[in-house]
Amino acid sequence: RCESLTALPDLSALTALKELNLCYCESLTAVPDLSALTALEELDLGWCRVGDGVGHLRSLTRLRRLNLPCTRTTDGALVQLRDLGALESLNLDSCLISDGGLSVCQSLRQLRALDVSDTRVGNPGLEHLAALPQLRSLNLSFTLVTDQGMQCLKGLASLKRLVLDTRLLTDHGLASLRPLSGLTHLDLFGATIS
């Protein structure tokens, strides 16, 4: 933890840097200029208070893993990340996003893991996931997704892991998941099923 870090020193000379972990740097309130770090593949800003500053990351086109839980990221900032075409994993747990923010998924065709737990994402947001043929892991815990939204998931043939910790899901929604024959992990904790 780097609780007293309020700003990063200039890292522009570290052009070979592939991973940067700033997780729990809670005093960091702005995303530093990382545009010189063109080799960066993994970035963890979890629990930093950077909010909408993540739009500055759009130049990091080699980024494969972006971890943003509890960063106060909103829909407006999220759509600015559409140029991150190499992104394979995106964690937005507890961010301030909703259905509109997930429109960015249409540009992130390499995405294999998506966590939108504890957000305002609902059924309309799931329609954007149809553009993700390689999606293998999806966390929808504590979202506004209902039985109707499960219909949007049935075309995700590569899905292996699905977390649906929500009281808004019933037997009817669960039946919609039958086409997902490759599913190896299904978490229904909290669902209203018989």
CSV table of C-alpha atoms in Angstrom, one decimal:
chain,number,residue,atom,x,y,z
A,1,ARG,CA,0.0,0.0,0.0
A,2,CYS,CA,1.2,3.5,-0.8
A,3,GLU,CA,-1.3,5.5,1.1
A,4,SER,CA,0.7,8.7,1.1
A,5,LEU,CA,1.4,8.7,-2.6
A,6,THR,CA,-0.5,11.6,-4.1
A,7,ALA,CA,1.3,11.8,-7.5
A,8,LEU,CA,3.7,9.6,-9.4
A,9,PRO,CA,7.2,10.7,-10.2
A,10,ASP,CA,8.0,11.0,-13.9
A,11,LEU,CA,8.1,7.4,-15.2
A,12,SER,CA,8.6,8.3,-18.9
A,13,ALA,CA,12.1,6.8,-19.0
A,14,LEU,CA,10.7,3.3,-18.1
A,15,THR,CA,9.7,2.6,-21.7
A,16,ALA,CA,10.2,-1.2,-21.3
A,17,LEU,CA,7.8,-1.3,-18.3
A,18,LYS,CA,5.2,-4.0,-18.9
A,19,GLU,CA,3.4,-4.1,-15.5
A,20,LEU,CA,2.4,-1.2,-13.2
A,21,ASN,CA,0.6,-1.9,-9.9
A,22,LEU,CA,-0.7,1.2,-8.1
A,23,CYS,CA,-3.4,-0.7,-6.2
A,24,TYR,CA,-4.5,0.8,-2.9
A,25,CYS,CA,-2.7,4.1,-3.6
A,26,GLU,CA,-5.8,5.7,-2.1
A,27,SER,CA,-4.3,9.2,-2.1
A,28,LEU,CA,-3.7,9.1,-5.8
A,29,THR,CA,-6.6,11.2,-7.2
A,30,ALA,CA,-5.5,11.6,-10.8
A,31,VAL,CA,-4.2,9.2,-13.4
A,32,PRO,CA,-0.6,10.1,-14.1
A,33,ASP,CA,0.6,10.7,-17.7
A,34,LEU,CA,1.6,7.2,-18.7
A,35,SER,CA,1.6,7.8,-22.5
A,36,ALA,CA,5.4,7.2,-22.7
A,37,LEU,CA,5.0,3.7,-21.3
A,38,THR,CA,4.1,2.2,-24.7
A,39,ALA,CA,5.1,-1.4,-23.7
A,40,LEU,CA,2.7,-1.4,-20.7
A,41,GLU,CA,0.5,-4.5,-20.8
A,42,GLU,CA,-0.9,-4.6,-17.2
A,43,LEU,CA,-2.1,-1.7,-15.1
A,44,ASP,CA,-3.8,-1.9,-11.7
A,45,LEU,CA,-5.4,1.2,-10.3
A,46,GLY,CA,-7.7,-0.5,-8.0
A,47,TRP,CA,-8.9,1.6,-5.0
A,48,CYS,CA,-7.2,4.7,-6.3
A,49,ARG,CA,-9.5,7.7,-6.4
A,50,VAL,CA,-8.8,8.5,-10.0
A,51,GLY,CA,-12.5,8.7,-11.2
A,52,ASP,CA,-12.9,9.9,-14.8
A,53,GLY,CA,-9.1,10.3,-15.3
A,54,VAL,CA,-8.9,6.8,-16.9
A,55,GLY,CA,-9.6,8.3,-20.3
A,56,HIS,CA,-6.0,9.3,-20.4
A,57,LEU,CA,-5.1,5.6,-20.7
A,58,ARG,CA,-6.5,5.4,-24.3
A,59,SER,CA,-3.0,5.7,-25.8
A,60,LEU,CA,-1.8,2.5,-24.1
A,61,THR,CA,-2.8,0.3,-27.0
A,62,ARG,CA,-0.8,-2.7,-25.8
A,63,LEU,CA,-2.6,-2.9,-22.5
A,64,ARG,CA,-4.0,-6.4,-22.0
A,65,ARG,CA,-5.2,-6.2,-18.4
A,66,LEU,CA,-6.8,-3.1,-16.8
A,67,ASN,CA,-7.9,-3.3,-13.1
A,68,LEU,CA,-10.1,-0.4,-12.0
A,69,PRO,CA,-12.2,-1.6,-9.1
A,70,CYS,CA,-13.5,1.1,-6.7
A,71,THR,CA,-12.0,3.9,-8.8
A,72,ARG,CA,-15.2,5.9,-9.3
A,73,THR,CA,-14.9,5.5,-13.1
A,74,THR,CA,-18.1,6.5,-14.9
A,75,ASP,CA,-19.6,5.8,-18.3
A,76,GLY,CA,-18.1,8.9,-19.8
A,77,ALA,CA,-14.6,7.8,-19.0
A,78,LEU,CA,-15.1,4.2,-19.9
A,79,VAL,CA,-16.2,5.0,-23.5
A,80,GLN,CA,-12.9,6.8,-24.0
A,81,LEU,CA,-11.1,3.5,-23.6
A,82,ARG,CA,-12.5,2.1,-26.9
A,83,ASP,CA,-9.1,2.2,-28.6
A,84,LEU,CA,-7.6,-0.4,-26.2
A,85,GLY,CA,-8.2,-3.2,-28.7
A,86,ALA,CA,-5.7,-5.6,-27.1
A,87,LEU,CA,-7.5,-5.5,-23.8
A,88,GLU,CA,-8.2,-9.1,-22.5
A,89,SER,CA,-9.3,-8.4,-18.9
A,90,LEU,CA,-11.3,-5.4,-17.6
A,91,ASN,CA,-12.3,-5.2,-13.9
A,92,LEU,CA,-14.9,-2.5,-13.2
A,93,ASP,CA,-16.1,-3.8,-9.8
A,94,SER,CA,-17.9,-1.1,-7.8
A,95,CYS,CA,-17.4,1.6,-10.5
A,96,LEU,CA,-20.0,4.2,-11.3
A,97,ILE,CA,-21.0,2.7,-14.6
A,98,SER,CA,-24.3,1.7,-16.1
A,99,ASP,CA,-25.6,0.2,-19.4
A,100,GLY,CA,-24.3,3.0,-21.6
A,101,GLY,CA,-20.7,2.5,-20.4
A,102,LEU,CA,-20.7,-1.1,-21.6
A,103,SER,CA,-21.1,0.2,-25.2
A,104,VAL,CA,-17.2,0.3,-25.1
A,105,CYS,CA,-17.3,-3.6,-25.3
A,106,GLN,CA,-18.2,-3.4,-29.0
A,107,SER,CA,-14.6,-2.2,-29.6
A,108,LEU,CA,-12.9,-4.5,-27.1
A,109,ARG,CA,-13.2,-7.7,-29.2
A,110,GLN,CA,-10.3,-9.4,-27.5
A,111,LEU,CA,-11.9,-9.2,-24.0
A,112,ARG,CA,-11.9,-12.5,-22.2
A,113,ALA,CA,-12.7,-11.4,-18.7
A,114,LEU,CA,-15.1,-8.7,-17.6
A,115,ASP,CA,-16.1,-7.8,-14.0
A,116,VAL,CA,-19.0,-5.3,-13.6
A,117,SER,CA,-20.1,-6.5,-10.2
A,118,ASP,CA,-21.7,-3.9,-7.9
A,119,THR,CA,-22.5,-1.5,-10.7
A,120,ARG,CA,-25.7,-0.1,-12.2
A,121,VAL,CA,-25.4,-2.4,-15.2
A,122,GLY,CA,-28.8,-3.9,-16.1
A,123,ASN,CA,-30.3,-5.9,-18.9
A,124,PRO,CA,-29.8,-3.3,-21.7
A,125,GLY,CA,-26.1,-3.2,-20.9
A,126,LEU,CA,-25.8,-7.0,-21.6
A,127,GLU,CA,-26.8,-6.5,-25.2
A,128,HIS,CA,-23.3,-4.9,-25.8
A,129,LEU,CA,-21.6,-8.2,-24.7
A,130,ALA,CA,-22.8,-10.0,-27.8
A,131,ALA,CA,-19.8,-8.4,-29.6
A,132,LEU,CA,-17.4,-10.4,-27.4
A,133,PRO,CA,-16.9,-13.8,-28.9
A,134,GLN,CA,-13.9,-14.6,-26.7
A,135,LEU,CA,-15.5,-13.7,-23.4
A,136,ARG,CA,-14.7,-16.5,-21.0
A,137,SER,CA,-15.4,-15.0,-17.6
A,138,LEU,CA,-18.2,-12.6,-16.6
A,139,ASN,CA,-19.1,-11.3,-13.1
A,140,LEU,CA,-22.5,-9.7,-12.8
A,141,SER,CA,-22.9,-9.9,-9.0
A,142,PHE,CA,-24.9,-7.2,-7.4
A,143,THR,CA,-26.0,-5.6,-10.7
A,144,LEU,CA,-29.5,-4.8,-11.9
A,145,VAL,CA,-29.6,-7.8,-14.3
A,146,THR,CA,-32.8,-9.9,-14.2
A,147,ASP,CA,-34.1,-13.0,-15.9
A,148,GLN,CA,-34.7,-11.1,-19.1
A,149,GLY,CA,-31.0,-10.2,-19.3
A,150,MET,CA,-29.9,-13.8,-19.4
A,151,GLN,CA,-31.2,-14.0,-22.9
A,152,CYS,CA,-28.3,-11.7,-24.0
A,153,LEU,CA,-25.8,-14.2,-22.7
A,154,LYS,CA,-26.9,-17.3,-24.5
A,155,GLY,CA,-24.8,-16.5,-27.5
A,156,LEU,CA,-21.5,-16.3,-25.6
A,157,ALA,CA,-20.3,-19.7,-26.6
A,158,SER,CA,-16.8,-19.3,-25.1
A,159,LEU,CA,-18.1,-18.4,-21.6
A,160,LYS,CA,-16.6,-20.7,-19.0
A,161,ARG,CA,-17.2,-18.8,-15.7
A,162,LEU,CA,-20.4,-16.8,-14.8
A,163,VAL,CA,-21.0,-15.2,-11.5
A,164,LEU,CA,-24.6,-14.2,-10.9
A,165,ASP,CA,-24.8,-13.3,-7.2
A,166,THR,CA,-28.1,-11.5,-7.5
A,167,ARG,CA,-31.6,-11.8,-6.0
A,168,LEU,CA,-33.1,-10.7,-9.3
A,169,LEU,CA,-32.5,-14.0,-11.0
A,170,THR,CA,-35.0,-16.9,-10.9
A,171,ASP,CA,-35.5,-20.3,-12.4
A,172,HIS,CA,-36.8,-18.7,-15.6
A,173,GLY,CA,-33.5,-16.8,-16.1
A,174,LEU,CA,-31.4,-19.8,-15.3
A,175,ALA,CA,-33.2,-21.8,-18.0
A,176,SER,CA,-31.9,-19.3,-20.6
A,177,LEU,CA,-28.3,-20.4,-19.9
A,178,ARG,CA,-28.8,-23.9,-21.3
A,179,PRO,CA,-27.0,-23.1,-24.6
A,180,LEU,CA,-23.8,-22.3,-22.6
A,181,SER,CA,-22.6,-25.9,-22.7
A,182,GLY,CA,-19.0,-24.9,-22.1
A,183,LEU,CA,-19.7,-23.3,-18.7
A,184,THR,CA,-17.5,-24.9,-16.0
A,185,HIS,CA,-18.2,-22.4,-13.1
A,186,LEU,CA,-21.6,-21.0,-12.2
A,187,ASP,CA,-22.1,-19.0,-9.1
A,188,LEU,CA,-25.8,-18.5,-8.2
A,189,PHE,CA,-25.3,-17.4,-4.6
A,190,GLY,CA,-28.2,-15.2,-3.6
A,191,ALA,CA,-30.4,-16.0,-6.7
A,192,THR,CA,-34.1,-16.8,-6.1
A,193,ILE,CA,-34.1,-20.3,-7.6
A,194,SER,CA,-35.9,-23.5,-6.4
